[in-house]
Coordinates of C-alpha atoms and ligand atoms in Angstrom, one line a residue:
X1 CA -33.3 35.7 7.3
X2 CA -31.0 33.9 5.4
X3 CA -29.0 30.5 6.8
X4 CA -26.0 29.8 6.6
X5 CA -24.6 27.0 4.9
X6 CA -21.2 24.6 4.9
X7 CA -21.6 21.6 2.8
X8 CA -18.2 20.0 3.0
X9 CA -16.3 18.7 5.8
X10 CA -14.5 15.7 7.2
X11 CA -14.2 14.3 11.0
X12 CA -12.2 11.5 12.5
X13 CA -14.2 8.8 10.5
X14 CA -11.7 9.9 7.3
X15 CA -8.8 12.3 7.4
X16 CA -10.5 15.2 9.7
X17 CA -9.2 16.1 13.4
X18 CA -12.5 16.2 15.0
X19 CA -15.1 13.8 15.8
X20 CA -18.4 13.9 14.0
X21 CA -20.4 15.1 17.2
X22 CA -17.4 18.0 17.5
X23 CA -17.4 18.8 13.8
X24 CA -21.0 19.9 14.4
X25 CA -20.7 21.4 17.5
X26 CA -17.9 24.0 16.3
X27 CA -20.0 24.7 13.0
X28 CA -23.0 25.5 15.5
X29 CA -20.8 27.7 17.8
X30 CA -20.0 29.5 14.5
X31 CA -23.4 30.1 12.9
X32 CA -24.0 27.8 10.9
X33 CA -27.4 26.4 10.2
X34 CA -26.9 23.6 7.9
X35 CA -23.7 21.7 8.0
X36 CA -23.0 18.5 5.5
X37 CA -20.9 16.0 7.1
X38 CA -18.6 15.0 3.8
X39 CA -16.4 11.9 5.3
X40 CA -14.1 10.4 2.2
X41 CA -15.5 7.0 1.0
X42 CA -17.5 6.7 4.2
X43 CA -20.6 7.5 6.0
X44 CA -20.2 6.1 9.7
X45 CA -20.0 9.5 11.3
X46 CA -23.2 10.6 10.3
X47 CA -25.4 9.0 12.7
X48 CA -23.4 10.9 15.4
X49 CA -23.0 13.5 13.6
X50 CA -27.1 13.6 13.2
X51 CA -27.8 13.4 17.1
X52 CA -25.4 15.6 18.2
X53 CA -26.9 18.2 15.4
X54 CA -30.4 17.6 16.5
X55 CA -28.8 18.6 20.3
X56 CA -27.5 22.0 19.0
X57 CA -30.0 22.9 16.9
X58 CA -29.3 22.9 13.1
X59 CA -30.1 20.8 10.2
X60 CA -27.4 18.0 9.0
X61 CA -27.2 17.5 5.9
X62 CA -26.1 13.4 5.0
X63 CA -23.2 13.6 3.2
X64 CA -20.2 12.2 1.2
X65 CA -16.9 12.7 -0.6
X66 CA -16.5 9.8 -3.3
X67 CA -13.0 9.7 -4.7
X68 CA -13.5 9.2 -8.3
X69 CA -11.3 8.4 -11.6
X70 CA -11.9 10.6 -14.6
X71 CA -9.5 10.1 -17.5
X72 CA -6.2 9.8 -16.1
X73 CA -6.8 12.2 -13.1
X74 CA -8.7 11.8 -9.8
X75 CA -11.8 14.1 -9.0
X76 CA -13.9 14.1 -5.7
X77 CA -17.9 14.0 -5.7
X78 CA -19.7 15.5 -2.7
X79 CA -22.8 13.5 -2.4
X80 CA -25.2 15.5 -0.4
X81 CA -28.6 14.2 1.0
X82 CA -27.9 10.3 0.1
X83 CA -29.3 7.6 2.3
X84 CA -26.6 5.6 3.7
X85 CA -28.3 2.8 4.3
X86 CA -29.0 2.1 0.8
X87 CA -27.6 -1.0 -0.2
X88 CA -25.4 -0.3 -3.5
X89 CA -24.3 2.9 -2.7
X90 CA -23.1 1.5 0.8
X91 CA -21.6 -1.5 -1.3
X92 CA -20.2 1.3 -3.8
X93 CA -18.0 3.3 -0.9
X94 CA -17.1 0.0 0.5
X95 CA -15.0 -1.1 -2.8
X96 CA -13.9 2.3 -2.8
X97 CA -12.0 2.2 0.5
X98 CA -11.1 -1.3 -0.5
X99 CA -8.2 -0.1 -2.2
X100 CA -6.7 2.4 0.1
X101 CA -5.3 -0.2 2.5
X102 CA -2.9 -1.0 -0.8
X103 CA -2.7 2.0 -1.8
X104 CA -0.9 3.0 1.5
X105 CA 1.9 0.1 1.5
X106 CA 2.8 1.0 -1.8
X107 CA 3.0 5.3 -1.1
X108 CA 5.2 3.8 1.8
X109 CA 7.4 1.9 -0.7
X110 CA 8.2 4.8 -2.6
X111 CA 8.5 7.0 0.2
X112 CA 10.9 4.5 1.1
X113 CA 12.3 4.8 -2.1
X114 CA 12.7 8.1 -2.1
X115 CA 14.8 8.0 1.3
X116 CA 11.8 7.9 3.7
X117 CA 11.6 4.6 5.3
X118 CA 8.5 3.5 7.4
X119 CA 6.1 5.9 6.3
X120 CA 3.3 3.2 6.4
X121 CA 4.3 2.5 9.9
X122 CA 4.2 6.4 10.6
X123 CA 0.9 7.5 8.5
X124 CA -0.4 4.6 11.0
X125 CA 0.1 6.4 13.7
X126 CA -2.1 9.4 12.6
X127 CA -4.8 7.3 11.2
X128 CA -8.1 7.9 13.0
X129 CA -10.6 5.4 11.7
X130 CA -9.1 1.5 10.6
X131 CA -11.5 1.6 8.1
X132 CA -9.8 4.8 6.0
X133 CA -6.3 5.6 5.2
X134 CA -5.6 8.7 3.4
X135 CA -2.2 11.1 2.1
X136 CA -3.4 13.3 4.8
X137 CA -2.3 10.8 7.0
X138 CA 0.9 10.9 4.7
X139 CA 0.8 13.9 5.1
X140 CA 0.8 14.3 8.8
X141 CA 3.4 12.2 9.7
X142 CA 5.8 13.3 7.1
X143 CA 5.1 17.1 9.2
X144 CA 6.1 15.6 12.4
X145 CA 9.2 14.0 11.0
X146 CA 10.3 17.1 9.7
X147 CA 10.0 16.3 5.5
X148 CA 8.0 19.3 5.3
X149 CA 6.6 22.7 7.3
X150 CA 3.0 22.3 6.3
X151 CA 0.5 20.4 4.5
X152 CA 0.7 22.3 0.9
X153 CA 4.2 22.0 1.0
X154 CA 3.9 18.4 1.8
X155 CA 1.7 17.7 -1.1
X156 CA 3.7 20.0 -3.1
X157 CA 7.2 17.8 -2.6
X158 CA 5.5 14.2 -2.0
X159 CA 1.9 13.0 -2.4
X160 CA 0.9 15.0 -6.2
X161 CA 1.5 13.3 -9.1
X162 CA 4.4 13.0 -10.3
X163 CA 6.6 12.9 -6.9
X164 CA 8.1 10.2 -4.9
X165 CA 5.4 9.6 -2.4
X166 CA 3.0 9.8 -5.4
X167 CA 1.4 5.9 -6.7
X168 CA -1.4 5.7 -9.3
X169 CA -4.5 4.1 -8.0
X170 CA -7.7 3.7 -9.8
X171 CA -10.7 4.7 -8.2
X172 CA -14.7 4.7 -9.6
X173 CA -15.8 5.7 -12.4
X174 CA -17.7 8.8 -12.7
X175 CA -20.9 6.5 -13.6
X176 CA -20.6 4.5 -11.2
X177 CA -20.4 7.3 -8.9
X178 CA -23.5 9.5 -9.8
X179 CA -25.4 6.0 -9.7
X180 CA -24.8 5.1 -6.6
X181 CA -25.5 8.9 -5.7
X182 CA -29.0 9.5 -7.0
X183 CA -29.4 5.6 -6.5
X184 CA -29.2 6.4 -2.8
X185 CA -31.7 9.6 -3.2
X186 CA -28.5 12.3 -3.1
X187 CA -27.7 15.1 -5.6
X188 CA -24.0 14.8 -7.1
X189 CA -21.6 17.7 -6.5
X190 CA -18.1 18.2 -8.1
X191 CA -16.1 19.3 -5.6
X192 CA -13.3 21.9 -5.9
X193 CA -13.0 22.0 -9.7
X194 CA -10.2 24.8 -9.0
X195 CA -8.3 22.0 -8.1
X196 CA -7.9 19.8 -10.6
X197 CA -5.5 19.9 -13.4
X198 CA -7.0 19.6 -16.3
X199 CA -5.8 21.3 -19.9
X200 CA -6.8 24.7 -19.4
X201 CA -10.2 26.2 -20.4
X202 CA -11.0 23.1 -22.6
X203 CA -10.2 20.9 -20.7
X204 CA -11.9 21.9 -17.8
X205 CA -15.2 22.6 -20.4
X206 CA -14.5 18.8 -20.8
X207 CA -15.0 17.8 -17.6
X208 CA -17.7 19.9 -16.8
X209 CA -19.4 17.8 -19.6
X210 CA -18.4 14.8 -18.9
X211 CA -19.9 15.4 -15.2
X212 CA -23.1 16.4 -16.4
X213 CA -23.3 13.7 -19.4
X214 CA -23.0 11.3 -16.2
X215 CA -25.7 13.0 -14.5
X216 CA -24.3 15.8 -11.9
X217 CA -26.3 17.9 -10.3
X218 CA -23.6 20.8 -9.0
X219 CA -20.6 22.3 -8.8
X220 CA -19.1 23.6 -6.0
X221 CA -18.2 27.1 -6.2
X222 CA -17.2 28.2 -2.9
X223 CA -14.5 26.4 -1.1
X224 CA -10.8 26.9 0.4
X225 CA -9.6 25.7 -2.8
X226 CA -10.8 28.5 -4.5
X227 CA -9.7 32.2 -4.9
X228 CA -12.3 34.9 -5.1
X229 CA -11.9 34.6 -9.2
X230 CA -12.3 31.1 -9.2
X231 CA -15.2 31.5 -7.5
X232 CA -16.5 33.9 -10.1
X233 CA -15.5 31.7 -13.0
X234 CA -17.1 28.7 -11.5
X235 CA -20.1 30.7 -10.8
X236 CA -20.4 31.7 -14.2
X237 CA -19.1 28.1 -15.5
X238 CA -22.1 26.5 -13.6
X239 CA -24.8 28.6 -15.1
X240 CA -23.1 28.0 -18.7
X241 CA -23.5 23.9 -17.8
X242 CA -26.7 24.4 -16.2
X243 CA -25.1 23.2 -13.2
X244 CA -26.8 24.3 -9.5
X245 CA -24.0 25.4 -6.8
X246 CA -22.7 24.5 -3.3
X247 CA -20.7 26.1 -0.9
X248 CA -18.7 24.4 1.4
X249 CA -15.3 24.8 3.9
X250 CA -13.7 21.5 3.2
X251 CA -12.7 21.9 6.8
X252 CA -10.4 19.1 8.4
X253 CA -9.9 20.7 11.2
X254 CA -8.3 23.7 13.4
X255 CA -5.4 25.2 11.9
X256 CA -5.5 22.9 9.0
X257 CA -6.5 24.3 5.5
X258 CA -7.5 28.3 4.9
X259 CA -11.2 27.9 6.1
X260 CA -13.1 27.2 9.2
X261 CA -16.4 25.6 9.2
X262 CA -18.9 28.3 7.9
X263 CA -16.4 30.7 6.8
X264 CA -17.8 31.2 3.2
X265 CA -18.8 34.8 1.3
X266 CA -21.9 34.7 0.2
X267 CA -22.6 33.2 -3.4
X268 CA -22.0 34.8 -6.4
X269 CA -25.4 36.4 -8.2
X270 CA -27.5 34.6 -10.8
X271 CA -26.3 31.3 -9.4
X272 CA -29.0 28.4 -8.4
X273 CA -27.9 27.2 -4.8
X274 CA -28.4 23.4 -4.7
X275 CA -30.2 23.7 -1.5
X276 CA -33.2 24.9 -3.4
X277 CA -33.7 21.8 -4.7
X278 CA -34.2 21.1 -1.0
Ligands
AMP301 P1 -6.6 10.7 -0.7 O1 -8.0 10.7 -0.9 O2 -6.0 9.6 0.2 O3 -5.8 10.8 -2.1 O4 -6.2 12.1 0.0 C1 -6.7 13.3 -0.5 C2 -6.7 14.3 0.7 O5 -5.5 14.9 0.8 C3 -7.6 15.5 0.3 O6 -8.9 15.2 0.7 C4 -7.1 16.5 1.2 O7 -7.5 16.4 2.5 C5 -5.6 16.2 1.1 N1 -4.9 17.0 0.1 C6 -4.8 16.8 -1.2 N2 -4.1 17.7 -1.8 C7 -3.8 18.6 -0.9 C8 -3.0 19.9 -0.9 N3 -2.5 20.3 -2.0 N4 -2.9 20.5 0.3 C9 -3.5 20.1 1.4 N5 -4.2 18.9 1.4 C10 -4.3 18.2 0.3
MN302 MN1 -9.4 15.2 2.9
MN303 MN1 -11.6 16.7 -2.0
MN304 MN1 -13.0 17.2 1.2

C-alpha cells in the first residue's frame, strides 16, 4: 500500500492557525502517513509536533521553510529531514527571523503611507509566536479591517511587490541556505516554483540552475500554488534538472488557502519522489 504524504505546512510557531500538536492531529484524521512540519524561519514546533505524531501514529518528517534571496526576488526552501539542533543551521534561521521584526515597522510605515495607519499595531494582534512576524499577519488584520475580502486579494492590492504595503528586505542567500540545509543532515526543496515570477521559460530554467549549482536536492511539484499543468511542467522540469520531487499542501490552516493537509493527486509518472531518498 502506498502512504500518503504532505510535506509542507505551517502551525502557530509561524504564520499557520493551528498548533503544532493540532497540525498533526488533523493530517492524521485525514490519512495521512507522513506529514512535514514546514514552520517559516523556525523549528520550535517540531518537538511537539514529534510527540503528538508518535501519539497518533504517523511518521513526522522535521521540517523547514527558509525564506531566501535569489537575484532580486524572494524564493522559499523547504528543508526536509534537518536536525534542528544543529548549531549553524539553528544560528542560520535565527539571522533569518532577525530581520522580520524590522521588516514589520517599516510594511506598517507604508501601509501607513498608503492611508492605513497602525498596521504594525494590528498585524500584532494576529501574531501567534513573538519570535516570527509574517505578511500573513498583514494580511489578516488588513481582512478584519475590511482592506480586503480574502487573502489573495490582500496580497494582490498590498503585500506583492510593487504595492503600498510592499518593503524590500534581503533575506539568505541561496548558498547559505542549502549549507545550512545539508549542513544540518536535510535535503533542499524549492518550494512552489509556480509562484515565483521570474522571466518566463528562461528565466525560470535559470533558477532551476542556479538551485541546483547551489546544491538542491528537489522541487516541489505538487502544491496549492500549482494548477494541474503546472504540476505537469514542473514534473517534467524536475526530471530535465535531475531534480527529485515533493508534494506538499502548504496548509495554514482551515479555510485558508485551496488545500487541506493531505489533499494532493498523486504524482506525476517518471518522477523520483524525494522520499526515496528516505
Ligand atoms: P513573509 O515570509 O513574511 O514574506 O510572508 C509570506 C507568506 O505570505 C507566505 O508564506 C504565505 O503564507 C503568504 N502569502 C504570500 N503570497 C500570498 C498570496 N498571493 N496569497 C496568499 N498568501 C500569500
Ligand atoms: Mn506562510
Ligand atoms: Mn512559501
Ligand atoms: Mn509554506
Amino acid at each position: 500500500m502506498s502512504l500518503r504524504y504532505d510535506l509542507h505546512s505551517h502551525s502557530t510557531r509561524s504564520d499557520g492557525l493551528l498548533s503544532p500538536a493540532d497540525v498533526v492531529r488533523r493530517a492524521a484524521s485525514r490519512g495521512v502517513d507522513v506529514l512535514a512540519l514546514t514552520d517559516h524561519d523556525e523549528t520550535s514546533g517540531l518537538a511537539e509536533a514529534t510527540e503528538a505524531a508518535r501519539e497518533a501514529g504517523i511518521a513526522l518528517v522535521p521540517g523547514c521553510e527558509l525564506s531566501v534571496s535569489w537575484q532580486d526576488i524572494t524564493i522559499h526552501v523547504v528543508a526536509l529531514g534537518v536536525a534542528p539542533g544543529d548549531a549553524a543551521f539553528a544560528a542560520g534561521l535565527g539571522s533569518i527571523r532577525e530581520g522580520r521584526s524590522a521588516r514589520a515597522r517599516r510594511i506598517g510605515e507604508s501601509l501607513a503611507a498608503a492611508g492605513i495607519p497602525d498596521a504594525y499595531e494590528g498585524a500584532m494582534r494576529f501574531v501567534t509566536s513573538e519570535r516570527l512576524v509574517s505578511r500573513t499577519h498583514f494580511a489578516r488584520f488588513l481582512i478584519d479591517a475590511g482592506h480586503a475580502r480574502e487573502m489573495k486579494d490582500v496580497f494582490r492590492r498590498y503585500l506583492s511587490p510593487g504595492k503600498p504595503g510592499h518593503v524590500d528586505h534581503r533575506w539568505a542567500t541561496l548558498q547559505q541556505a542549502i549549507g545550512w540545509i545539508h549542513g544540518a543532515g536535510g535535503v533542499a526543496v524549492l518550494a512552489h516554483p509556480g509562484r515565483y515570477k521570474v522571466a518566463g521559460e528562461r528565466g525560470m530554467r535559470q533558477l532551476l540552475a542556479g538551485f541546483r549549482d547551489a546544491g538542491g536536492d528537489a522541487i516541489e511539484v505538487l502544491s496549492s500554488s500549482h494548477s494541474p499543468a503546472q504540476a505537469v511542467r514542473f514534473a517534467t522540469l524536475a526530471r530535465v534538472h535531475g531534480f527529485s520531487v515533493s508534494a506538499g499542501s502548504d496548509f495554514h490552516g482551515p479555510g485558508e488557502g485551496s488545500l487541506d493537509l493531505g489533499d494532493l493527486p498523486p504524482l506525476p509518472a517518471g518522477v523520483e519522489p524525494v522520499w526515496a531518498r528516505w
